[in-house]
mmCIF file of C-alpha atoms in Angstrom:
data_model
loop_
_atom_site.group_PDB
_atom_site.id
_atom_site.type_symbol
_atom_site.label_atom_id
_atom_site.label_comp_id
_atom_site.label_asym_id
_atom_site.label_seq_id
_atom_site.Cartn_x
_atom_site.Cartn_y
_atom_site.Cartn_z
ATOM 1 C CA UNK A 1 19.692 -21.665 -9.092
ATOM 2 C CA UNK A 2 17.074 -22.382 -6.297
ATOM 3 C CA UNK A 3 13.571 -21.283 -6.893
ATOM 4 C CA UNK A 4 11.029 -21.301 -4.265
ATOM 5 C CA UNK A 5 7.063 -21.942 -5.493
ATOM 6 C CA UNK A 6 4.551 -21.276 -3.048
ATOM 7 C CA UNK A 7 0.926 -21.442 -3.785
ATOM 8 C CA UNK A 8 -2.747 -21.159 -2.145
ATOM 9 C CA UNK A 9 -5.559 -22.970 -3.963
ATOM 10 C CA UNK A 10 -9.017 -23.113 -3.152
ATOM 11 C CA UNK A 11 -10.405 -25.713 -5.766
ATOM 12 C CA UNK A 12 -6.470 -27.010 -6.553
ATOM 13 C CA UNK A 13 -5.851 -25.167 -10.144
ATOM 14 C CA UNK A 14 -3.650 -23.211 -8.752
ATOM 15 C CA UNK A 15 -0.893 -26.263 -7.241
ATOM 16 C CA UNK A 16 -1.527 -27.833 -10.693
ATOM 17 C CA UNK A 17 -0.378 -24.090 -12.275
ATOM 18 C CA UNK A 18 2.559 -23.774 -9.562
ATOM 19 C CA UNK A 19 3.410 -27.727 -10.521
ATOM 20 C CA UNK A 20 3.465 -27.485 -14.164
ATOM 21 C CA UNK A 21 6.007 -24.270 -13.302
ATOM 22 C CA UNK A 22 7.998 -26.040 -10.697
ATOM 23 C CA UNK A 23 8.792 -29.010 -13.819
ATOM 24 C CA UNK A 24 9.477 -26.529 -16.336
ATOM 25 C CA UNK A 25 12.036 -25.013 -14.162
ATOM 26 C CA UNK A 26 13.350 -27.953 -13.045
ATOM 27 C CA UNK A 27 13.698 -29.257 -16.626
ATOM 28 C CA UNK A 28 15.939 -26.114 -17.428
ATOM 29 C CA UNK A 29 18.285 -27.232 -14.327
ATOM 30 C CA UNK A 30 16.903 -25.016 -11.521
ATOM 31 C CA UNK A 31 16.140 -26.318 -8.272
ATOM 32 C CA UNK A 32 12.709 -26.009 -6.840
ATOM 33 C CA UNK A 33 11.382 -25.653 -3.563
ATOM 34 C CA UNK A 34 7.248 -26.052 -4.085
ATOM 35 C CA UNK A 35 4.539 -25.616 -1.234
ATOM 36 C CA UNK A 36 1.075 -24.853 -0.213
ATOM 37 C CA UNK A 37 1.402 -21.465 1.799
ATOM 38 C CA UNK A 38 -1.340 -22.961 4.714
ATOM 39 C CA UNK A 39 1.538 -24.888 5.281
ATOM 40 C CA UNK A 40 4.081 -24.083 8.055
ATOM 41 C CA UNK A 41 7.693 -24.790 8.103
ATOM 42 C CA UNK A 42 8.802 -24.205 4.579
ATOM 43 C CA UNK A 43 11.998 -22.296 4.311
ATOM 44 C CA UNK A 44 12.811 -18.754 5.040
ATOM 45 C CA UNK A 45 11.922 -16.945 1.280
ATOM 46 C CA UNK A 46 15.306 -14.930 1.295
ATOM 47 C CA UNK A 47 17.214 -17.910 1.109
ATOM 48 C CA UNK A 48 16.509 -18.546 -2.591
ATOM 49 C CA UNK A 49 17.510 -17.329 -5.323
ATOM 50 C CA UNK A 50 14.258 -16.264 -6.843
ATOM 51 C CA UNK A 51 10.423 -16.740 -5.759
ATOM 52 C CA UNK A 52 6.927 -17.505 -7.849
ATOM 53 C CA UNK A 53 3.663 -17.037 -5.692
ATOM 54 C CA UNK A 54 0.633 -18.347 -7.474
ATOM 55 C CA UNK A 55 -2.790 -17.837 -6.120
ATOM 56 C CA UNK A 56 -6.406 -17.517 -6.992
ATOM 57 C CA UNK A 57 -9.039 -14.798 -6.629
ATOM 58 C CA UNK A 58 -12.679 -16.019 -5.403
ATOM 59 C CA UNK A 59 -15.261 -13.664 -4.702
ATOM 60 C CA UNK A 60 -13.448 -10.544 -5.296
ATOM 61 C CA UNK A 61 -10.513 -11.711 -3.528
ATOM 62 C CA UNK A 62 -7.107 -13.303 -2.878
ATOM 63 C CA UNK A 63 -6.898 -16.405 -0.343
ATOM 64 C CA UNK A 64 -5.777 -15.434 3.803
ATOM 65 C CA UNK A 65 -2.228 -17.003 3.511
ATOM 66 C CA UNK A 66 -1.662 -15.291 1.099
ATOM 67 C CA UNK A 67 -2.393 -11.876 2.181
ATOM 68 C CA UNK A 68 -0.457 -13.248 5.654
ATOM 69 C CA UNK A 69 2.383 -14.312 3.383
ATOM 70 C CA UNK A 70 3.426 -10.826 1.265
ATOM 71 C CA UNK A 71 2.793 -9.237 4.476
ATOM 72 C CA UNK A 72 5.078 -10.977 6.538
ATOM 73 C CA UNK A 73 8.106 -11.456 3.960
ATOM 74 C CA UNK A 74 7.531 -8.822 1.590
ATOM 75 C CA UNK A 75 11.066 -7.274 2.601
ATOM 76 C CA UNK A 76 12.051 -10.837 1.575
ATOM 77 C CA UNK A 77 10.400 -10.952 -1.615
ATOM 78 C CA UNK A 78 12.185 -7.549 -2.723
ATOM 79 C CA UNK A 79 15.748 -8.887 -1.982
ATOM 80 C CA UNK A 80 15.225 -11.597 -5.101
ATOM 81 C CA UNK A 81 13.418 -11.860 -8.284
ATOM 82 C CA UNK A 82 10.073 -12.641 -8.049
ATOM 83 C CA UNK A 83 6.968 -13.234 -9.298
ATOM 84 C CA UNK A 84 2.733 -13.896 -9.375
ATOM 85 C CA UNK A 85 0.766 -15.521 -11.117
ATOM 86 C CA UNK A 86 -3.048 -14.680 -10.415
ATOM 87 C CA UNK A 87 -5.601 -17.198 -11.524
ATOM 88 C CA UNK A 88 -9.206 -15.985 -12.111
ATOM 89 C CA UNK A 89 -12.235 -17.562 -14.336
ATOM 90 C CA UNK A 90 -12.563 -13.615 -15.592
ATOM 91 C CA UNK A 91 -9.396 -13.438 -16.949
ATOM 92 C CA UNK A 92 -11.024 -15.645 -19.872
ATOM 93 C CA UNK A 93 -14.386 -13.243 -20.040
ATOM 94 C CA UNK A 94 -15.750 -11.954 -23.527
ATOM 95 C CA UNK A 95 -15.895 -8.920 -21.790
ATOM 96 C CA UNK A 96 -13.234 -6.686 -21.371
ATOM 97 C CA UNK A 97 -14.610 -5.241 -18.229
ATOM 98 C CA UNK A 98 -14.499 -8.517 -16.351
ATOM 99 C CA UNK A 99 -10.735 -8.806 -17.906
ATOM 100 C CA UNK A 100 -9.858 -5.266 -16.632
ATOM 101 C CA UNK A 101 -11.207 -5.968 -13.181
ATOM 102 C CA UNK A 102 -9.289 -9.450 -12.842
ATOM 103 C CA UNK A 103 -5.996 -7.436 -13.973
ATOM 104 C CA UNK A 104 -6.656 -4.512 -10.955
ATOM 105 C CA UNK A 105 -6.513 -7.747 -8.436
ATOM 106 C CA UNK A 106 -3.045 -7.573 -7.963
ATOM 107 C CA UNK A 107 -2.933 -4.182 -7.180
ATOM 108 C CA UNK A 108 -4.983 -5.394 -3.954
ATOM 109 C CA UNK A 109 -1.851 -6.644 -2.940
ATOM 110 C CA UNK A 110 0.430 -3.348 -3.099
ATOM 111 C CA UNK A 111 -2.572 -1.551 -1.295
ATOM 112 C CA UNK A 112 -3.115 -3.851 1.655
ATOM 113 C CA UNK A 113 0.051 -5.751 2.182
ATOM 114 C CA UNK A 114 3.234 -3.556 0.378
ATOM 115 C CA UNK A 115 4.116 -6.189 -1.881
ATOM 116 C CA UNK A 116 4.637 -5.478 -5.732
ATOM 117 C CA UNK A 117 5.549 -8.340 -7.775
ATOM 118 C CA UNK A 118 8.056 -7.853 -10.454
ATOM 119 C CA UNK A 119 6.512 -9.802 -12.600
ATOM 120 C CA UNK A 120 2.787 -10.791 -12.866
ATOM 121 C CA UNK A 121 0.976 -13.075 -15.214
ATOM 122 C CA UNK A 122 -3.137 -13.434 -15.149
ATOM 123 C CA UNK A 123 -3.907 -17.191 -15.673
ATOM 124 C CA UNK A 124 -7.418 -18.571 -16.693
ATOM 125 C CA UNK A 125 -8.422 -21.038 -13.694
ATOM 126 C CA UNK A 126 -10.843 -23.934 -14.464
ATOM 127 C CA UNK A 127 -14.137 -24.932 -14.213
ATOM 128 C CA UNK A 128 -14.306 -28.162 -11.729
ATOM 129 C CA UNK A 129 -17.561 -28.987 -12.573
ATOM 130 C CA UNK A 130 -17.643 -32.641 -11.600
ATOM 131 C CA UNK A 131 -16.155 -31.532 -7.622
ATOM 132 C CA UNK A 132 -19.034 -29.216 -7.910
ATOM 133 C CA UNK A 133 -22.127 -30.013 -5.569
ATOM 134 C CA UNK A 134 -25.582 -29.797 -6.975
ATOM 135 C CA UNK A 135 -25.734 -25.956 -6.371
ATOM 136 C CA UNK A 136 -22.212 -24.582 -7.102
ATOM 137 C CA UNK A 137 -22.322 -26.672 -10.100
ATOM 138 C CA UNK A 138 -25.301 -24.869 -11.675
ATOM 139 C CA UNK A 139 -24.427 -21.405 -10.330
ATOM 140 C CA UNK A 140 -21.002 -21.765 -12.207
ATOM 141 C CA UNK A 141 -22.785 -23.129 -15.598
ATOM 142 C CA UNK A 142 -25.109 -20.440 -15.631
ATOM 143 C CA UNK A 143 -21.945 -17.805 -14.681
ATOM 144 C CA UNK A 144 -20.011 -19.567 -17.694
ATOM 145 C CA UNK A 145 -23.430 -19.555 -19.887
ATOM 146 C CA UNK A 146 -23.041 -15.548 -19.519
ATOM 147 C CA UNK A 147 -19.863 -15.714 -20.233
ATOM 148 C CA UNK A 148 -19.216 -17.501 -23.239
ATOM 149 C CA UNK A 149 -17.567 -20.215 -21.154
ATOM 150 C CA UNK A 150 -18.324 -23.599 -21.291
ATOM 151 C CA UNK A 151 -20.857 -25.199 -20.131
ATOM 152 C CA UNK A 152 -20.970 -29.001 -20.549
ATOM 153 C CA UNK A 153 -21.079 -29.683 -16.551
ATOM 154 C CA UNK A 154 -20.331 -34.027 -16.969
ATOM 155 C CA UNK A 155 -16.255 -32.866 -17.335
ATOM 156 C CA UNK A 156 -14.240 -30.331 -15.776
ATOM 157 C CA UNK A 157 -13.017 -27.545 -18.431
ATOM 158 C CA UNK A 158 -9.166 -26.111 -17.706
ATOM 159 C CA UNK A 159 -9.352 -22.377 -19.004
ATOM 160 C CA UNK A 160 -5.864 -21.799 -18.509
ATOM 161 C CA UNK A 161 -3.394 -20.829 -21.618
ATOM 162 C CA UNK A 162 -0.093 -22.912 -21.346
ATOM 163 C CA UNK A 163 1.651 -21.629 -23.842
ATOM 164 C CA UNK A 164 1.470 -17.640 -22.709
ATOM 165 C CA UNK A 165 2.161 -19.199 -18.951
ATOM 166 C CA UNK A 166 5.337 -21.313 -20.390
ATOM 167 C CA UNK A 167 6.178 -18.028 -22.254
ATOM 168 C CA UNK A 168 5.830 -16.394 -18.994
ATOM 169 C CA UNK A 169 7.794 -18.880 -16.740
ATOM 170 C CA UNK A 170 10.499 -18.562 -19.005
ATOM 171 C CA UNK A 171 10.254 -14.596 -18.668
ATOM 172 C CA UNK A 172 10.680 -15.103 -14.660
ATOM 173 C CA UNK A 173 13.449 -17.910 -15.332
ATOM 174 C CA UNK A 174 15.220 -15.673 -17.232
ATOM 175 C CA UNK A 175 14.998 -12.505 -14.632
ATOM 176 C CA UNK A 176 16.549 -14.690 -12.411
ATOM 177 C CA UNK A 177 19.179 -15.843 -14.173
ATOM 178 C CA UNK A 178 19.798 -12.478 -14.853
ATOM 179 C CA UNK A 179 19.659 -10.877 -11.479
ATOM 180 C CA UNK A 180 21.896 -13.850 -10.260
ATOM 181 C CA UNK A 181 24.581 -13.139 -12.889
ATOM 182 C CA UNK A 182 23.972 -16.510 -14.436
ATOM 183 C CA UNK A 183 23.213 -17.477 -18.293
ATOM 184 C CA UNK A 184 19.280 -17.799 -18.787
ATOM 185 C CA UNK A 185 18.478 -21.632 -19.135
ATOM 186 C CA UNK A 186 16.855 -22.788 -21.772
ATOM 187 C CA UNK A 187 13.074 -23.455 -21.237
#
């Protein structure tokens, strides 16, 4: 089956999340189509036969293309399985009230463009400390220092939980396969 992965990054987390998915699915035998959404001139979404959008919240929010994207094909996006994974530094909070609020995010997405994924999974982002100028870089360690998170600001610290995602891109793998009347590969 053909699977198309589209992603918008801000800091680049979120290709290397849509990446590691693209090669687990492609292990199992599926096709992949994988691209940045600020691109133009990827294929038509209801040509495949299922879709994973991956994309991060910063500052409250989901990137533009995004937004433009689910607006613009979201009659496509029903037609097949599909899927979202939203990546947020909150989702990995000690507090539960910085979890709920990165779990709401995709709701933003129902509300302003009419597109609800079938299946969503929240994935820790990372802390790119060393890309980090002088100021981000201590904003973010003191944000982390509040946090819990870590705060050793020579290295770059990937938050992200590969096991529950490989869990999940086998979940969305296997909704496909289902949907398409195929066997579920193994993942």
């Amino acid at each position: 089956m053909t699977i198309l992965i589209l992603y918008a990054t801000v800091e680049g987390h979120s290709r290397t999340i849509a990446e590691h998915a693209a090669s687990l699915l492609e292990e199992s035998g599926h096709t992949v189509v994988i691209g940045d959404m600020r691109e133009p001139g990827f294929a038509v979404p209801g040509r495949f036969d299922g879709i994973l959008l991956c994309a991060p919240i910063h500052i409250g929010r989901y990137p533009d293309p995004l937004l433009r994207f689910v607006a613009d094909w979201k009659d496509a996006l029903d037609e097949v399985p599909n899927a979202f994974v939203s990546v947020s530094l909150a989702i990995a909070s000690d507090s539960e009230e910085e979890r709920a609020e990165a779990r709401s995010y995709p709701g933003q997405l129902e509300k302003t463009a009419g597109y609800r994924p079938r299946l969503v999974h929240h994935a820790a982002g990372a802390l790119k400390y060393v890309e980090y100028d002088f100021f981000k870089r201590m904003m973010m360690r003191r944000i982390a220092a509040k946090e819990g998170g870590p705060v050793d600001t020579a290295r770059d610290h990937v938050l992200t939980d590969w096991d529950a995602f490989d869990a999940f891109v086998k979940e969305f793998s296997d909704l496909v396969a289902k949907e398409q009347g195929g066997k579920p590969p193994a993942i």
